Amino acid sequence: MKSTRLFSTCVVRGFTRYPSGHKFHNAFIVLSKGNVQLGRMSVNGKLVYWFVTRDWTPQDSMVSNDPKLIKQSTMKALLGFPEVELELIRNGDLDNLFLTPLRYRAPWELLLLQRRRFIQGAITVAGDAMHAMGPFIAQGGSACLEDAVVLARCFAQLTCGIDPQTREWKMMVQTAIDQYVKQRRMRVVQLSTQTFLIGTMLDGSSWKLAKFLCIALMAILFSDPIRHTRYDCGQL
Ligand SMILES: Cc1cc2nc3c(=O)[nH]c(=O)nc-3n(C[C@H](O)[C@H](O)[C@H](O)COP(=O)(O)OP(=O)(O)OC[C@H]3O[C@@H](n4cnc5c(N)ncnc54)[C@H](O)[C@@H]3O)c2cc1C
């Protein structure tokens, strides 16, 4: 398959420890200013998870290797955010600080790629290798689990009871993989379209017209923005 593409947005993720307890409520909070977004969620009374999305800069390839530089650049991006949030980042744990560029596989590739691009003999792709997507609707990992369920079910239904030494078994393995790709394709096209539209809207380098088109497409295609959470990939 072709390699994945990059949004011009990146994300910094970290944890902050509060040995004597923090005062944040047990809620998922997202604050935005321009192209910068800060999200935080308490893990327990003494630990808070947070992320910051911002534009990727040419220096970030170097910055991403040094947690101190990651923290510095994040503080800079957050200028103007409330002091309590700045303190959260300032006290962040340097051992668990990551700066990641955001990659995605284009939804139109997932829709249009020929079946043979997903399959080679008895080998196929699953998870991010098949459908890397921006984290904007937090479904990438969940989609990987769905892949695993569907792939295992296709194998179980078609190969169970057949001798693995036979030609029939080989054919059934290929049919199972075919069915898996067929069953997963439209689901991952939908998820990756939604994340692509949101990612393009948040992307600082997107043209105004592109952002406008994305807003219009979101309203038409994803008028219920949490419909994807009601999807059922079926029993194992
Ligand atoms: C910032 C961010 C936030 C996210 N938030 C969410 C969320 O809230 N909810 C959600 O569901 N998903 C989320 N995701 C997406 C989720 O993390 C991924 O979709 C998921 O981890 C992909 O799993 P995977 O097993 O396909 O790939 P990976 O997790 O990338 O695992 C692949 C593994 O293969 C290893 N590997 C690579 N090459 C080789 C090789 N040649 N030999 C041996 N090993 C190799 C890698 O080291 C890695 O350990 C987020 C992603 C990002 C970047």
CSV table of C-alpha atoms and ligand atoms in Angstrom, one decimal:
chain,number,residue,atom,x,y,z
A,1,MET,CA,0.0,0.0,0.0
A,2,LYS,CA,1.1,3.6,-0.5
A,3,SER,CA,2.7,5.3,2.5
A,4,THR,CA,0.5,7.5,4.7
A,5,ARG,CA,0.2,11.3,4.4
A,6,LEU,CA,0.8,14.0,7.0
A,7,PHE,CA,-1.5,16.6,8.4
A,8,SER,CA,0.3,19.8,9.1
A,9,THR,CA,-0.8,19.4,12.7
A,10,CYS,CA,1.1,17.5,15.4
A,11,VAL,CA,0.2,16.5,19.0
A,12,VAL,CA,2.1,16.6,22.2
A,13,ARG,CA,0.9,14.1,24.9
A,14,GLY,CA,1.9,13.9,28.5
A,15,PHE,CA,1.1,13.2,32.1
A,16,THR,CA,1.3,15.4,35.2
A,17,ARG,CA,1.6,14.0,38.6
A,18,TYR,CA,0.2,15.7,41.7
A,19,PRO,CA,1.6,13.8,44.7
A,20,SER,CA,-0.7,15.6,47.1
A,21,GLY,CA,-3.7,15.5,44.8
A,22,HIS,CA,-5.1,17.8,42.1
A,23,LYS,CA,-8.2,20.0,42.0
A,24,PHE,CA,-9.4,19.2,38.5
A,25,HIS,CA,-12.9,17.7,38.1
A,26,ASN,CA,-13.3,14.3,36.7
A,27,ALA,CA,-14.2,15.5,33.2
A,28,PHE,CA,-12.7,15.6,29.7
A,29,ILE,CA,-12.0,19.3,28.9
A,30,VAL,CA,-10.8,20.8,25.6
A,31,LEU,CA,-9.8,24.4,25.2
A,32,SER,CA,-9.0,26.0,21.8
A,33,LYS,CA,-7.3,29.1,20.7
A,34,GLY,CA,-6.6,29.6,17.0
A,35,ASN,CA,-5.0,26.3,15.7
A,36,VAL,CA,-4.0,25.2,19.2
A,37,GLN,CA,-6.1,22.8,21.3
A,38,LEU,CA,-5.5,21.7,24.8
A,39,GLY,CA,-7.3,18.6,26.2
A,40,ARG,CA,-7.0,17.2,29.7
A,41,MET,CA,-8.6,14.4,31.7
A,42,SER,CA,-7.8,13.2,35.2
A,43,VAL,CA,-6.7,9.6,35.3
A,44,ASN,CA,-7.1,9.5,39.1
A,45,GLY,CA,-6.8,11.9,42.0
A,46,LYS,CA,-3.1,12.3,41.5
A,47,LEU,CA,-2.5,11.9,37.8
A,48,VAL,CA,-3.7,14.0,34.9
A,49,TYR,CA,-3.4,13.1,31.1
A,50,TRP,CA,-3.2,16.0,28.7
A,51,PHE,CA,-2.6,16.6,25.0
A,52,VAL,CA,-1.9,19.7,22.9
A,53,THR,CA,-2.4,19.9,19.2
A,54,ARG,CA,-0.7,22.6,17.2
A,55,ASP,CA,0.9,23.3,13.8
A,56,TRP,CA,4.0,21.2,13.0
A,57,THR,CA,7.1,23.3,12.4
A,58,PRO,CA,10.3,22.4,10.6
A,59,GLN,CA,12.2,22.4,13.9
A,60,ASP,CA,9.9,19.8,15.4
A,61,SER,CA,11.9,16.9,13.9
A,62,MET,CA,14.7,17.9,16.3
A,63,VAL,CA,12.4,19.0,19.1
A,64,SER,CA,10.6,15.6,19.2
A,65,ASN,CA,13.8,13.9,20.4
A,66,ASP,CA,14.2,16.1,23.5
A,67,PRO,CA,11.5,16.2,26.1
A,68,LYS,CA,12.8,19.5,27.5
A,69,LEU,CA,12.4,21.1,24.1
A,70,ILE,CA,9.0,19.5,23.7
A,71,LYS,CA,7.9,21.2,26.9
A,72,GLN,CA,9.4,24.5,25.9
A,73,SER,CA,7.7,24.6,22.5
A,74,THR,CA,4.4,23.5,24.0
A,75,MET,CA,4.5,26.3,26.6
A,76,LYS,CA,5.2,28.7,23.8
A,77,ALA,CA,2.3,27.5,21.7
A,78,LEU,CA,0.0,27.8,24.8
A,79,LEU,CA,0.7,31.5,25.4
A,80,GLY,CA,-2.5,33.2,26.5
A,81,PHE,CA,-4.1,30.0,27.9
A,82,PRO,CA,-5.2,30.1,31.6
A,83,GLU,CA,-2.4,29.9,34.1
A,84,VAL,CA,-3.8,26.8,35.7
A,85,GLU,CA,-3.4,25.0,32.3
A,86,LEU,CA,0.1,26.4,31.8
A,87,GLU,CA,1.1,25.0,35.2
A,88,LEU,CA,-0.3,21.6,34.2
A,89,ILE,CA,2.2,21.5,31.2
A,90,ARG,CA,5.0,23.1,33.1
A,91,ASN,CA,4.9,20.4,35.7
A,92,GLY,CA,4.5,17.6,33.1
A,93,ASP,CA,6.5,14.4,33.6
A,94,LEU,CA,9.5,14.6,31.2
A,95,ASP,CA,9.7,10.8,31.0
A,96,ASN,CA,6.3,10.6,29.4
A,97,LEU,CA,6.3,13.4,26.9
A,98,PHE,CA,5.8,12.7,23.2
A,99,LEU,CA,5.6,14.9,20.2
A,100,THR,CA,4.0,13.1,17.2
A,101,PRO,CA,3.2,14.3,13.7
A,102,LEU,CA,-0.3,13.2,12.7
A,103,ARG,CA,-0.5,10.8,9.8
A,104,TYR,CA,-3.5,9.5,7.9
A,105,ARG,CA,-4.4,7.3,5.0
A,106,ALA,CA,-6.5,9.2,2.5
A,107,PRO,CA,-10.2,8.1,2.6
A,108,TRP,CA,-10.4,8.1,-1.2
A,109,GLU,CA,-7.5,5.6,-1.3
A,110,LEU,CA,-9.3,3.3,1.1
A,111,LEU,CA,-12.4,3.6,-1.0
A,112,LEU,CA,-10.8,3.2,-4.4
A,113,LEU,CA,-7.8,0.9,-3.9
A,114,GLN,CA,-8.1,-2.4,-5.6
A,115,ARG,CA,-8.6,-5.4,-3.3
A,116,ARG,CA,-5.1,-6.7,-4.2
A,117,ARG,CA,-3.5,-3.7,-2.6
A,118,PHE,CA,-4.8,-4.9,0.8
A,119,ILE,CA,-3.9,-8.5,0.2
A,120,GLN,CA,-0.8,-10.5,-0.8
A,121,GLY,CA,-1.3,-14.2,-0.8
A,122,ALA,CA,-2.3,-15.1,2.7
A,123,ILE,CA,-1.1,-11.8,4.1
A,124,THR,CA,-3.4,-8.7,4.7
A,125,VAL,CA,-3.2,-5.5,6.6
A,126,ALA,CA,-5.1,-4.4,9.7
A,127,GLY,CA,-5.1,-1.5,12.2
A,128,ASP,CA,-3.1,1.6,11.4
A,129,ALA,CA,-1.3,-0.2,8.6
A,130,MET,CA,-4.6,-0.3,6.8
A,131,HIS,CA,-6.3,2.8,7.9
A,132,ALA,CA,-4.2,5.2,10.0
A,133,MET,CA,-6.4,8.2,10.8
A,134,GLY,CA,-6.2,11.4,12.7
A,135,PRO,CA,-7.1,11.0,16.4
A,136,PHE,CA,-9.9,13.6,16.2
A,137,ILE,CA,-12.7,11.2,16.9
A,138,ALA,CA,-10.6,8.8,19.0
A,139,GLN,CA,-11.6,5.7,16.9
A,140,GLY,CA,-8.2,4.5,15.5
A,141,GLY,CA,-7.5,2.0,18.2
A,142,SER,CA,-11.1,0.9,18.4
A,143,ALA,CA,-11.2,0.3,14.6
A,144,CYS,CA,-8.1,-1.9,15.1
A,145,LEU,CA,-10.0,-4.1,17.5
A,146,GLU,CA,-13.0,-4.3,15.1
A,147,ASP,CA,-10.5,-5.5,12.4
A,148,ALA,CA,-9.3,-8.2,14.7
A,149,VAL,CA,-12.9,-9.4,15.5
A,150,VAL,CA,-14.0,-9.4,11.8
A,151,LEU,CA,-10.8,-11.1,10.6
A,152,ALA,CA,-10.9,-13.8,13.3
A,153,ARG,CA,-14.6,-14.4,12.5
A,154,CYS,CA,-14.0,-14.7,8.8
A,155,PHE,CA,-11.3,-17.3,9.5
A,156,ALA,CA,-13.3,-19.2,12.0
A,157,GLN,CA,-16.4,-19.4,9.7
A,158,LEU,CA,-14.5,-20.5,6.6
A,159,THR,CA,-11.6,-22.6,7.8
A,160,CYS,CA,-12.9,-24.3,10.9
A,161,GLY,CA,-12.7,-28.1,10.5
A,162,ILE,CA,-10.7,-28.0,7.3
A,163,ASP,CA,-7.3,-29.7,7.2
A,164,PRO,CA,-4.6,-27.0,6.9
A,165,GLN,CA,-2.5,-29.3,4.7
A,166,THR,CA,-5.1,-29.2,2.0
A,167,ARG,CA,-5.6,-27.0,-1.1
A,168,GLU,CA,-9.1,-26.3,0.1
A,169,TRP,CA,-7.8,-24.8,3.3
A,170,LYS,CA,-5.5,-22.5,1.3
A,171,MET,CA,-8.4,-21.3,-0.8
A,172,MET,CA,-10.6,-20.8,2.2
A,173,VAL,CA,-7.9,-18.6,3.9
A,174,GLN,CA,-7.9,-16.4,0.8
A,175,THR,CA,-11.7,-16.2,0.7
A,176,ALA,CA,-11.7,-15.3,4.5
A,177,ILE,CA,-9.2,-12.5,3.9
A,178,ASP,CA,-11.3,-11.3,0.9
A,179,GLN,CA,-14.4,-11.2,3.0
A,180,TYR,CA,-12.5,-9.4,5.8
A,181,VAL,CA,-11.4,-6.6,3.4
A,182,LYS,CA,-14.9,-6.4,1.9
A,183,GLN,CA,-16.6,-6.1,5.4
A,184,ARG,CA,-14.1,-3.6,6.7
A,185,ARG,CA,-13.7,-1.3,3.8
A,186,MET,CA,-16.8,1.0,4.1
A,187,ARG,CA,-16.6,1.2,7.9
A,188,VAL,CA,-13.0,2.5,7.7
A,189,VAL,CA,-13.8,4.7,4.8
A,190,GLN,CA,-16.5,6.4,6.9
A,191,LEU,CA,-14.2,6.8,10.0
A,192,SER,CA,-11.3,8.1,8.0
A,193,THR,CA,-13.5,10.5,6.0
A,194,GLN,CA,-14.8,12.0,9.3
A,195,THR,CA,-11.3,12.3,10.8
A,196,PHE,CA,-10.0,13.7,7.5
A,197,LEU,CA,-12.7,16.4,7.4
A,198,ILE,CA,-12.1,17.4,11.0
A,199,GLY,CA,-8.3,17.3,10.5
A,200,THR,CA,-8.5,19.6,7.5
A,201,MET,CA,-10.7,22.0,9.4
A,202,LEU,CA,-8.2,22.2,12.2
A,203,ASP,CA,-5.2,22.3,9.9
A,204,GLY,CA,-3.6,25.8,9.9
A,205,SER,CA,-2.3,25.4,6.3
A,206,SER,CA,-5.8,24.6,4.8
A,207,TRP,CA,-7.3,27.2,2.5
A,208,LYS,CA,-10.4,28.9,3.7
A,209,LEU,CA,-12.4,27.4,0.8
A,210,ALA,CA,-11.2,23.9,1.8
A,211,LYS,CA,-12.3,24.5,5.4
A,212,PHE,CA,-15.7,25.8,4.3
A,213,LEU,CA,-16.2,22.7,2.1
A,214,CYS,CA,-15.2,20.4,5.0
A,215,ILE,CA,-17.8,22.2,7.3
A,216,ALA,CA,-20.4,21.7,4.6
A,217,LEU,CA,-19.5,18.0,4.1
A,218,MET,CA,-19.5,17.4,7.8
A,219,ALA,CA,-23.0,18.8,8.0
A,220,ILE,CA,-24.2,16.7,5.2
A,221,LEU,CA,-22.4,13.4,5.8
A,222,PHE,CA,-22.0,13.5,9.6
A,223,SER,CA,-25.0,15.4,10.9
A,224,ASP,CA,-24.9,13.0,13.8
A,225,PRO,CA,-21.2,13.3,14.7
A,226,ILE,CA,-21.3,10.4,17.2
A,227,ARG,CA,-23.1,7.9,15.0
A,228,HIS,CA,-19.9,5.9,14.6
A,229,THR,CA,-20.0,5.1,18.3
A,230,ARG,CA,-23.1,3.0,17.7
A,231,TYR,CA,-21.5,0.7,15.1
A,232,ASP,CA,-21.6,-3.0,16.0
A,233,CYS,CA,-19.0,-5.1,14.2
A,234,GLY,CA,-20.8,-8.3,15.4
A,235,GLN,CA,-19.8,-11.3,17.5
A,236,LEU,CA,-16.4,-12.9,17.4
B,1,LIG,C1,-2.2,11.3,19.4
B,1,LIG,C2,-3.0,10.1,19.2
B,1,LIG,C3,-4.2,9.9,20.0
B,1,LIG,C4,-5.0,8.8,19.8
B,1,LIG,N1,-6.1,8.6,20.5
B,1,LIG,C5,-6.9,7.5,20.3
B,1,LIG,C6,-8.0,7.3,21.1
B,1,LIG,O1,-8.4,8.1,22.0
B,1,LIG,N2,-8.8,6.2,20.9
B,1,LIG,C7,-8.5,5.3,19.9
B,1,LIG,O2,-9.2,4.3,19.7
B,1,LIG,N3,-7.3,5.5,19.1
B,1,LIG,C8,-6.5,6.5,19.3
B,1,LIG,N4,-5.4,6.7,18.6
B,1,LIG,C9,-5.1,5.7,17.5
B,1,LIG,C10,-4.4,4.5,18.1
B,1,LIG,O3,-3.4,4.8,18.9
B,1,LIG,C11,-3.9,3.7,16.9
B,1,LIG,O4,-5.0,3.5,15.9
B,1,LIG,C12,-3.5,2.3,17.3
B,1,LIG,O5,-2.5,2.4,18.3
B,1,LIG,C13,-3.0,1.5,16.1
B,1,LIG,O6,-2.7,0.2,16.5
B,1,LIG,P1,-1.8,-0.7,15.6
B,1,LIG,O7,-1.6,-2.0,16.4
B,1,LIG,O8,-2.5,-0.9,14.3
B,1,LIG,O9,-0.5,0.0,15.3
B,1,LIG,P2,0.6,0.5,16.4
B,1,LIG,O10,0.0,0.8,17.7
B,1,LIG,O11,1.4,1.5,15.7
B,1,LIG,O12,1.5,-0.8,16.6
B,1,LIG,C14,2.4,-1.3,15.6
B,1,LIG,C15,3.6,-1.9,16.3
B,1,LIG,O13,4.4,-2.5,15.3
B,1,LIG,C16,5.8,-2.2,15.6
B,1,LIG,N5,6.5,-2.3,14.4
B,1,LIG,C17,6.5,-1.5,13.3
B,1,LIG,N6,7.4,-1.9,12.4
B,1,LIG,C18,7.8,-3.1,12.8
B,1,LIG,C19,8.7,-4.0,12.3
B,1,LIG,N7,9.3,-3.9,11.1
B,1,LIG,N8,9.0,-5.1,13.0
B,1,LIG,C20,8.4,-5.3,14.2
B,1,LIG,N9,7.6,-4.5,14.8
B,1,LIG,C21,7.3,-3.3,14.1
B,1,LIG,C22,5.7,-0.8,16.2
B,1,LIG,O14,6.8,-0.5,17.0
B,1,LIG,C23,4.4,-0.8,17.0
B,1,LIG,O15,4.7,-1.3,18.3
B,1,LIG,C24,-4.6,7.8,18.8
B,1,LIG,C25,-3.4,8.0,18.0
B,1,LIG,C26,-2.7,9.2,18.2
B,1,LIG,C27,-1.4,9.4,17.4
